[in-house]
CSV table of C-alpha atoms and ligand atoms in Angstrom, one decimal:
chain,number,residue,atom,x,y,z
A,1,UNK,CA,-23.1,-3.3,-5.9
A,2,UNK,CA,-21.0,-6.8,-5.3
A,3,UNK,CA,-20.3,-8.2,-2.3
A,4,UNK,CA,-16.6,-10.0,-1.7
A,5,UNK,CA,-16.2,-11.6,1.2
A,6,UNK,CA,-17.4,-9.1,4.3
A,7,UNK,CA,-17.2,-5.9,2.0
A,8,UNK,CA,-19.5,-4.2,-0.6
A,9,UNK,CA,-18.0,-2.6,-3.7
A,10,UNK,CA,-19.7,-0.5,-6.2
A,11,UNK,CA,-18.6,0.1,-10.1
A,12,UNK,CA,-15.7,2.3,-10.9
A,13,UNK,CA,-14.7,1.5,-14.5
A,14,UNK,CA,-16.7,-0.4,-17.2
A,15,UNK,CA,-15.2,-3.0,-19.1
A,16,UNK,CA,-15.3,-0.8,-22.5
A,17,UNK,CA,-13.2,1.8,-20.3
A,18,UNK,CA,-10.7,-0.8,-19.5
A,19,UNK,CA,-10.4,-1.8,-23.2
A,20,UNK,CA,-9.7,1.6,-24.3
A,21,UNK,CA,-7.0,2.1,-21.8
A,22,UNK,CA,-5.5,-1.3,-22.7
A,23,UNK,CA,-5.7,-0.3,-26.4
A,24,UNK,CA,-4.3,2.8,-26.0
A,25,UNK,CA,-1.1,1.4,-23.9
A,26,UNK,CA,-0.7,-0.9,-26.8
A,27,UNK,CA,-0.7,1.5,-29.2
A,28,UNK,CA,1.7,3.6,-27.3
A,29,UNK,CA,4.3,0.6,-26.8
A,30,UNK,CA,3.7,0.0,-30.6
A,31,UNK,CA,4.9,3.3,-31.6
A,32,UNK,CA,8.0,3.0,-29.8
A,33,UNK,CA,9.1,-0.8,-30.3
A,34,UNK,CA,7.1,-2.0,-33.3
A,35,UNK,CA,10.7,-2.5,-35.2
A,36,UNK,CA,12.2,-4.6,-32.5
A,37,UNK,CA,10.9,-7.6,-30.8
A,38,UNK,CA,10.2,-6.6,-27.3
A,39,UNK,CA,9.8,-8.9,-24.0
A,40,UNK,CA,6.7,-8.4,-22.1
A,41,UNK,CA,7.1,-9.1,-18.7
A,42,UNK,CA,3.6,-10.0,-16.8
A,43,UNK,CA,3.6,-9.3,-12.7
A,44,UNK,CA,1.6,-12.3,-11.2
A,45,UNK,CA,-1.1,-12.7,-9.8
A,46,UNK,CA,-3.0,-9.3,-10.8
A,47,UNK,CA,-1.7,-8.7,-14.4
A,48,UNK,CA,-2.8,-11.8,-15.9
A,49,UNK,CA,-5.8,-10.4,-17.5
A,50,UNK,CA,-4.2,-7.3,-18.6
A,51,UNK,CA,-1.2,-9.1,-20.1
A,52,UNK,CA,-3.3,-11.0,-22.0
A,53,UNK,CA,-5.9,-8.4,-23.6
A,54,UNK,CA,-2.9,-6.2,-23.8
A,55,UNK,CA,-1.1,-9.1,-26.3
A,56,UNK,CA,-4.1,-9.2,-28.5
A,57,UNK,CA,-3.9,-5.6,-28.9
A,58,UNK,CA,0.0,-5.7,-29.8
A,59,UNK,CA,0.2,-6.6,-33.2
A,60,UNK,CA,3.8,-6.6,-33.8
A,61,UNK,CA,6.5,-9.4,-32.9
A,62,UNK,CA,7.1,-9.9,-29.1
A,63,UNK,CA,7.7,-12.1,-26.3
A,64,UNK,CA,5.8,-12.7,-23.1
A,65,UNK,CA,7.3,-13.9,-19.6
A,66,UNK,CA,6.0,-13.7,-16.1
A,67,UNK,CA,7.3,-12.8,-12.6
A,68,UNK,CA,5.9,-13.3,-9.3
A,69,UNK,CA,6.1,-11.1,-6.2
A,70,UNK,CA,5.0,-11.6,-2.8
A,71,UNK,CA,4.6,-8.3,-0.2
A,72,UNK,CA,4.0,-8.9,3.2
A,73,UNK,CA,1.3,-6.5,4.1
A,74,UNK,CA,1.3,-7.0,8.0
A,75,UNK,CA,0.9,-4.5,10.7
A,76,UNK,CA,4.5,-4.2,11.1
A,77,UNK,CA,5.3,-4.3,7.2
A,78,UNK,CA,8.1,-2.0,5.8
A,79,UNK,CA,7.1,-3.3,2.2
A,80,UNK,CA,9.6,-6.3,2.3
A,81,UNK,CA,8.7,-7.8,-1.1
A,82,UNK,CA,10.2,-11.6,-2.0
A,83,UNK,CA,10.5,-12.7,-5.4
A,84,UNK,CA,8.6,-16.2,-5.7
A,85,UNK,CA,9.3,-16.7,-9.9
A,86,UNK,CA,12.1,-15.3,-11.1
A,87,UNK,CA,12.8,-14.4,-14.9
A,88,UNK,CA,14.4,-17.4,-16.4
A,89,UNK,CA,14.9,-16.2,-20.3
A,90,UNK,CA,18.2,-14.6,-21.6
A,91,UNK,CA,17.3,-10.7,-21.5
A,92,UNK,CA,20.9,-9.3,-22.0
A,93,UNK,CA,20.8,-6.7,-24.5
A,94,UNK,CA,17.0,-6.9,-24.8
A,95,UNK,CA,14.1,-4.6,-24.3
A,96,UNK,CA,12.0,-5.1,-21.1
A,97,UNK,CA,8.9,-3.9,-20.6
A,98,UNK,CA,6.8,-4.6,-17.5
A,99,UNK,CA,3.5,-5.0,-17.5
A,100,UNK,CA,1.7,-4.3,-14.4
A,101,UNK,CA,-2.0,-4.1,-13.3
A,102,UNK,CA,-1.6,-1.5,-10.6
A,103,UNK,CA,1.0,0.9,-9.0
A,104,UNK,CA,0.3,2.4,-6.1
A,105,UNK,CA,3.3,3.3,-3.5
A,106,UNK,CA,5.7,1.6,-5.9
A,107,UNK,CA,6.9,-0.4,-3.4
A,108,UNK,CA,6.5,-3.3,-6.0
A,109,UNK,CA,7.8,-1.6,-8.6
A,110,UNK,CA,11.0,-0.8,-6.6
A,111,UNK,CA,11.6,-4.5,-6.3
A,112,UNK,CA,10.9,-5.2,-10.0
A,113,UNK,CA,13.7,-2.7,-11.1
A,114,UNK,CA,15.8,-4.2,-8.8
A,115,UNK,CA,15.4,-7.7,-10.2
A,116,UNK,CA,16.7,-6.3,-13.5
A,117,UNK,CA,19.1,-3.9,-12.2
A,118,UNK,CA,22.2,-6.4,-12.5
A,119,UNK,CA,21.2,-7.5,-16.0
A,120,UNK,CA,22.2,-5.8,-19.0
A,121,UNK,CA,19.2,-5.3,-20.6
A,122,UNK,CA,18.9,-2.9,-23.6
A,123,UNK,CA,15.7,-0.8,-22.4
A,124,UNK,CA,13.5,-1.3,-19.5
A,125,UNK,CA,10.2,0.4,-19.4
A,126,UNK,CA,7.1,0.2,-17.3
A,127,UNK,CA,3.6,0.3,-18.1
A,128,UNK,CA,0.9,-0.1,-15.7
A,129,UNK,CA,-3.0,-0.3,-16.6
A,130,UNK,CA,-4.1,1.7,-13.3
A,131,UNK,CA,-1.6,4.1,-11.7
A,132,UNK,CA,-2.5,5.8,-8.3
A,133,UNK,CA,-0.7,8.8,-9.1
A,134,UNK,CA,-1.1,10.6,-5.5
A,135,UNK,CA,0.2,7.7,-3.3
A,136,UNK,CA,3.3,7.1,-5.7
A,137,UNK,CA,6.2,7.7,-4.0
A,138,UNK,CA,9.0,6.0,-6.1
A,139,UNK,CA,11.5,7.1,-8.1
A,140,UNK,CA,10.9,5.5,-11.5
A,141,UNK,CA,8.9,7.3,-13.9
A,142,UNK,CA,5.9,5.3,-15.2
A,143,UNK,CA,7.0,5.1,-18.8
A,144,UNK,CA,2.8,4.2,-20.2
A,145,UNK,CA,-0.2,4.2,-18.0
A,146,UNK,CA,-3.5,3.2,-19.2
A,147,UNK,CA,-5.8,5.1,-16.4
A,148,UNK,CA,-5.1,7.4,-13.6
A,149,UNK,CA,-7.2,6.3,-10.6
A,150,UNK,CA,-7.9,8.1,-7.0
A,151,UNK,CA,-6.4,6.3,-4.1
A,152,UNK,CA,-9.1,3.7,-3.7
A,153,UNK,CA,-9.3,0.1,-3.2
A,154,UNK,CA,-10.4,-1.5,-6.3
A,155,UNK,CA,-11.0,-5.2,-7.0
A,156,UNK,CA,-12.0,-6.9,-10.8
A,157,UNK,CA,-10.0,-7.3,-14.1
A,158,UNK,CA,-7.5,-9.5,-12.0
A,159,UNK,CA,-7.1,-7.4,-9.0
A,160,UNK,CA,-8.5,-9.4,-5.6
A,161,UNK,CA,-9.5,-8.8,-2.4
A,162,UNK,CA,-8.6,-11.5,-0.7
A,163,UNK,CA,-8.5,-13.7,-3.5
A,164,UNK,CA,-11.7,-12.8,-4.7
A,165,UNK,CA,-12.8,-10.8,-7.9
A,166,UNK,CA,-10.2,-11.3,-9.9
A,167,UNK,CA,-12.4,-12.8,-12.9
A,168,UNK,CA,-14.8,-9.8,-12.9
A,169,UNK,CA,-14.8,-8.0,-16.0
A,170,UNK,CA,-15.1,-4.5,-15.0
A,171,UNK,CA,-13.5,-2.8,-11.8
A,172,UNK,CA,-15.0,-2.0,-8.9
A,173,UNK,CA,-14.1,0.1,-5.8
A,174,UNK,CA,-14.6,-0.2,-2.1
A,175,UNK,CA,-17.8,1.4,-0.3
A,176,UNK,CA,-16.2,3.2,2.4
A,177,UNK,CA,-19.4,4.9,4.0
A,178,UNK,CA,-19.3,2.9,7.0
A,179,UNK,CA,-15.8,3.2,8.0
A,180,UNK,CA,-15.2,3.7,11.8
A,181,UNK,CA,-11.8,5.7,12.4
A,182,UNK,CA,-10.7,6.0,16.4
A,183,UNK,CA,-7.9,7.4,18.5
A,184,UNK,CA,-7.0,5.8,21.6
A,185,UNK,CA,-5.5,8.0,23.8
A,186,UNK,CA,-3.8,7.0,27.3
A,187,UNK,CA,-0.6,7.4,28.9
A,188,UNK,CA,2.2,4.4,28.4
A,189,UNK,CA,1.0,1.8,30.0
A,190,UNK,CA,-2.8,2.7,30.3
A,191,UNK,CA,-3.6,-0.3,28.0
A,192,UNK,CA,-4.1,0.9,24.6
A,193,UNK,CA,-2.5,-1.7,23.0
A,194,UNK,CA,-4.3,-4.5,24.8
A,195,UNK,CA,-7.7,-3.1,24.2
A,196,UNK,CA,-6.7,-2.0,20.6
A,197,UNK,CA,-6.5,-5.9,20.2
A,198,UNK,CA,-10.0,-6.4,21.4
A,199,UNK,CA,-11.4,-3.7,19.5
A,200,UNK,CA,-9.9,-4.4,16.3
A,201,UNK,CA,-11.5,-7.7,16.2
A,202,UNK,CA,-15.1,-6.5,17.6
A,203,UNK,CA,-15.1,-4.2,14.9
A,204,UNK,CA,-12.9,-5.6,12.2
A,205,UNK,CA,-10.7,-2.4,12.4
A,206,UNK,CA,-7.0,-2.1,11.1
A,207,UNK,CA,-4.8,-1.4,14.6
A,208,UNK,CA,-1.8,0.9,13.8
A,209,UNK,CA,0.6,1.1,17.0
A,210,UNK,CA,2.9,3.6,16.0
A,211,UNK,CA,5.2,2.2,19.0
A,212,UNK,CA,4.9,-1.1,17.3
A,213,UNK,CA,6.0,0.1,14.1
A,214,UNK,CA,9.0,1.6,15.6
A,215,UNK,CA,10.0,-1.3,17.5
A,216,UNK,CA,9.7,-3.7,14.3
A,217,UNK,CA,11.8,-1.2,12.5
A,218,UNK,CA,14.1,-1.0,15.2
A,219,UNK,CA,14.6,-5.1,15.3
A,220,UNK,CA,15.2,-4.7,11.6
A,221,UNK,CA,17.7,-2.3,11.6
A,222,UNK,CA,16.1,-0.2,9.0
A,223,UNK,CA,16.8,3.6,8.8
A,224,UNK,CA,13.7,4.4,10.0
A,225,UNK,CA,14.7,2.5,13.3
A,226,UNK,CA,18.0,3.7,13.5
A,227,UNK,CA,16.5,7.4,13.4
A,228,UNK,CA,13.9,6.4,15.9
A,229,UNK,CA,16.1,4.4,18.5
A,230,UNK,CA,18.0,7.2,20.1
A,231,UNK,CA,14.8,8.9,21.0
A,232,UNK,CA,12.6,6.0,21.8
A,233,UNK,CA,15.5,4.7,24.3
A,234,UNK,CA,15.3,8.0,26.3
A,235,UNK,CA,11.5,8.3,26.7
A,236,UNK,CA,11.3,11.3,24.4
A,237,UNK,CA,9.0,11.5,21.3
A,238,UNK,CA,10.5,10.6,18.0
A,239,UNK,CA,10.3,13.8,15.6
A,240,UNK,CA,6.8,14.8,14.0
A,241,UNK,CA,7.7,14.3,10.5
A,242,UNK,CA,9.5,11.0,10.8
A,243,UNK,CA,6.4,10.0,12.5
A,244,UNK,CA,3.9,11.5,10.4
A,245,UNK,CA,5.0,9.9,7.0
A,246,UNK,CA,5.7,6.6,8.7
A,247,UNK,CA,1.7,6.7,9.8
A,248,UNK,CA,0.6,8.0,6.5
A,249,UNK,CA,2.6,4.9,4.9
A,250,UNK,CA,0.8,2.4,7.2
A,251,UNK,CA,-2.4,4.2,6.5
A,252,UNK,CA,-1.5,3.6,2.6
A,253,UNK,CA,-0.6,0.2,2.9
A,254,UNK,CA,-4.2,-0.9,4.2
A,255,UNK,CA,-6.7,0.7,1.4
A,256,UNK,CA,-9.3,-2.0,1.9
A,257,UNK,CA,-9.3,-1.6,5.7
A,258,UNK,CA,-13.3,-1.2,7.2
A,259,UNK,CA,-11.3,1.9,9.6
A,260,UNK,CA,-8.6,2.1,11.7
A,261,UNK,CA,-7.8,2.4,15.5
A,262,UNK,CA,-4.6,4.7,15.8
A,263,UNK,CA,-2.7,3.7,18.8
A,264,UNK,CA,0.0,5.9,20.0
A,265,UNK,CA,-0.7,8.5,17.4
A,266,UNK,CA,-1.3,11.4,17.1
A,267,UNK,CA,0.3,12.4,20.2
A,268,UNK,CA,1.4,16.4,19.4
A,269,UNK,CA,-1.1,18.9,18.2
A,270,UNK,CA,1.2,19.1,14.8
A,271,UNK,CA,0.1,14.9,14.2
A,272,UNK,CA,-3.3,15.6,15.2
A,273,UNK,CA,-3.8,18.6,12.3
A,274,UNK,CA,-1.4,16.5,9.9
A,275,UNK,CA,-3.9,13.4,10.5
A,276,UNK,CA,-7.0,15.5,10.0
A,277,UNK,CA,-5.5,17.1,6.6
A,278,UNK,CA,-4.5,13.6,5.5
A,279,UNK,CA,-7.4,12.1,6.5
A,280,UNK,CA,-9.8,14.8,4.7
A,281,UNK,CA,-7.5,14.3,1.4
A,282,UNK,CA,-8.6,10.5,1.4
A,283,UNK,CA,-12.1,11.5,1.9
A,284,UNK,CA,-12.1,10.0,5.5
A,285,UNK,CA,-12.2,11.2,9.0
A,286,UNK,CA,-11.8,10.4,12.5
A,287,UNK,CA,-15.0,9.6,14.1
A,288,UNK,CA,-13.9,9.5,17.7
A,289,UNK,CA,-10.9,9.7,20.2
A,290,UNK,CA,-11.3,8.1,23.5
A,291,UNK,CA,-8.9,8.5,26.3
A,292,UNK,CA,-8.0,6.0,28.7
A,293,UNK,CA,-7.8,7.3,31.9
A,294,UNK,CA,-5.4,5.8,34.8
A,295,UNK,CA,-3.5,6.9,37.9
A,296,UNK,CA,0.4,7.7,37.1
A,297,UNK,CA,1.4,5.7,40.0
A,298,UNK,CA,-0.7,2.9,38.9
A,299,UNK,CA,0.7,2.9,35.6
A,300,UNK,CA,4.7,2.9,36.7
A,301,UNK,CA,4.1,-0.1,38.5
A,302,UNK,CA,2.1,-1.6,35.5
A,303,UNK,CA,5.2,-0.8,33.0
A,304,UNK,CA,7.8,-1.9,35.1
A,305,UNK,CA,6.0,-5.3,35.8
A,306,UNK,CA,5.8,-5.5,31.8
A,307,UNK,CA,9.2,-4.4,31.3
A,308,UNK,CA,10.4,-7.6,33.0
A,309,UNK,CA,8.6,-9.5,30.4
A,310,UNK,CA,9.0,-7.4,27.2
A,311,UNK,CA,12.5,-6.6,27.7
A,312,UNK,CA,11.3,-2.8,26.2
A,313,UNK,CA,14.5,-0.9,27.2
A,314,UNK,CA,11.9,2.3,27.4
A,315,UNK,CA,9.9,0.4,30.2
A,316,UNK,CA,12.3,-1.0,32.8
A,317,UNK,CA,13.9,2.2,34.3
A,318,UNK,CA,11.5,4.4,36.4
A,319,UNK,CA,13.2,8.0,35.1
A,320,UNK,CA,12.5,6.9,31.4
A,321,UNK,CA,8.9,6.0,32.4
A,322,UNK,CA,8.4,9.4,34.1
A,323,UNK,CA,9.7,11.2,31.3
A,324,UNK,CA,7.5,9.7,29.2
A,325,UNK,CA,4.6,10.7,31.1
A,326,UNK,CA,6.1,14.3,31.4
A,327,UNK,CA,6.1,14.2,27.3
A,328,UNK,CA,2.1,13.0,27.6
A,329,UNK,CA,1.3,15.9,29.8
A,330,UNK,CA,3.3,18.2,27.8
A,331,UNK,CA,2.7,17.2,24.3
A,332,UNK,CA,-0.3,15.2,24.3
A,333,UNK,CA,-2.8,16.1,26.9
A,334,UNK,CA,-3.6,19.3,25.0
A,335,UNK,CA,-4.9,17.5,22.4
A,336,UNK,CA,-8.0,17.1,24.8
A,337,UNK,CA,-8.9,20.6,23.9
A,338,UNK,CA,-7.8,19.8,20.2
A,339,UNK,CA,-10.5,17.0,20.0
A,340,UNK,CA,-13.1,18.4,22.4
A,341,UNK,CA,-13.5,21.5,20.0
A,342,UNK,CA,-14.4,18.9,17.2
A,343,UNK,CA,-16.9,17.4,19.6
A,344,UNK,CA,-15.1,14.0,19.6
A,345,UNK,CA,-13.4,13.8,22.6
A,346,UNK,CA,-14.5,11.2,25.2
A,347,UNK,CA,-12.8,9.3,28.4
A,348,UNK,CA,-13.2,6.0,29.6
A,349,UNK,CA,-12.2,4.7,33.2
A,350,UNK,CA,-8.8,2.7,32.0
A,351,UNK,CA,-8.4,0.9,35.6
A,352,UNK,CA,-10.3,-2.6,36.0
A,353,UNK,CA,-11.0,-6.1,34.5
A,354,UNK,CA,-9.9,-5.8,31.1
A,355,UNK,CA,-12.8,-7.1,29.8
A,356,UNK,CA,-14.9,-4.4,31.7
A,357,UNK,CA,-12.9,-2.0,30.1
A,358,UNK,CA,-13.4,-3.0,26.7
A,359,UNK,CA,-17.3,-3.0,27.6
A,360,UNK,CA,-17.0,0.8,28.5
A,361,UNK,CA,-15.0,1.8,24.8
A,362,UNK,CA,-17.3,-0.5,22.9
A,363,UNK,CA,-20.4,1.7,24.7
A,364,UNK,CA,-18.7,4.8,23.4
A,365,UNK,CA,-18.2,3.5,19.6
A,366,UNK,CA,-21.8,1.9,19.7
A,367,UNK,CA,-23.2,5.4,20.8
A,368,UNK,CA,-21.5,7.0,17.6
A,369,UNK,CA,-24.7,6.2,15.7
B,401,AMP,P1,4.6,3.2,22.7
B,401,AMP,O1,4.7,1.7,22.0
B,401,AMP,O2,3.0,3.9,22.3
B,401,AMP,O3,4.3,3.6,24.3
B,401,AMP,O4,5.5,4.1,22.0
B,401,AMP,C1,6.9,4.0,22.6
B,401,AMP,C2,7.7,4.8,21.8
B,401,AMP,O5,7.8,5.1,20.4
B,401,AMP,C3,7.4,6.4,22.5
B,401,AMP,O6,8.2,6.9,24.0
B,401,AMP,C4,8.1,7.3,21.3
B,401,AMP,O7,9.5,7.6,21.9
B,401,AMP,C5,7.7,6.5,20.1
B,401,AMP,N1,6.6,7.2,19.4
B,401,AMP,C6,5.2,6.1,19.5
B,401,AMP,N2,4.5,6.9,18.6
B,401,AMP,C7,4.8,8.2,18.4
B,401,AMP,C8,4.4,9.1,17.9
B,401,AMP,N3,3.2,9.3,17.6
B,401,AMP,N4,5.1,10.5,18.0
B,401,AMP,C9,6.3,10.3,18.7
B,401,AMP,N5,7.0,9.6,18.9
B,401,AMP,C10,6.8,8.6,19.3
């Protein structure tokens, strides 16, 4: 067991297993390209160790260069990737082989393909030492794969957790046993977002607010944002399949999280079922769902006040607010039975001093054992 920052990691792949995988990729690439001079493109920072060992195992003429991309992984990220170091060589007519340390969702890969799409290369291939097949949802085939791995967070051999761990010779996996996953329920205005902000600090959790993610997408004019806008503007729920996919994506983006606070999700029984199935497939589960209870008339006043400051269109019109309560009462309230049947439903009085309410929520969480 090793500790990096606040987290513990257990051994996952030995140095010998990694060496074998690197040699396997080198042999496969050599089989295909030994009669020409390919340009290997390492993706910094994570791939530096792989590139180094790969080149030592590749015994034919070749060139090497590097690119560096940065991806923003914030709560509202939709996977915007920026190029920090571009390719400077003349690559026209050449065979390019990307060397990646790890491919998971495929977001970085998409950006890489985009980087090269304007150039007139002879061939463009992708080799990745580690590949999370289950979570990959890109459209490009990975041509050479070292080791397929499940969707756990790994460090070592060039890969980091908040910049530590890159110098480890073996690969380690995050220890997930003490993960806490919470669902915060409550009518619009009940204080879910405010309380999630405190709880995420107290318990080092990742806060996912589906409403925030939608608003971020609307602000940035993404396809998802355009799709969601018409529903949100009316105070209706966004269709389940859109919301469920988005939620999964947010969870996948944070494999190192010590747990999640789901705020505003699930809001329908179909979403709750999808969440259970999804978490189970990742060896995770919901520990507790907590409903913040508050009287509708108080909430209407709170939301109208909030609307003046935030400018949120769905907070400014009493009719839309009432429609959101209606959606809650019809579609979200039945989740009480769903989680009660699992013994995971708790309620907390959501009226009072903010810190006092945080205390009530913390008591429920601390009593989970
Ligand atoms: P919120 O910020 O949580 O109040 O969400 C604002 C709006 O985003 C809601 O009124 C819905 O239109 C949409 N939304 C947020 N979460 C969900 C969800 N789980 N399912 C469907 N629609 C959602």
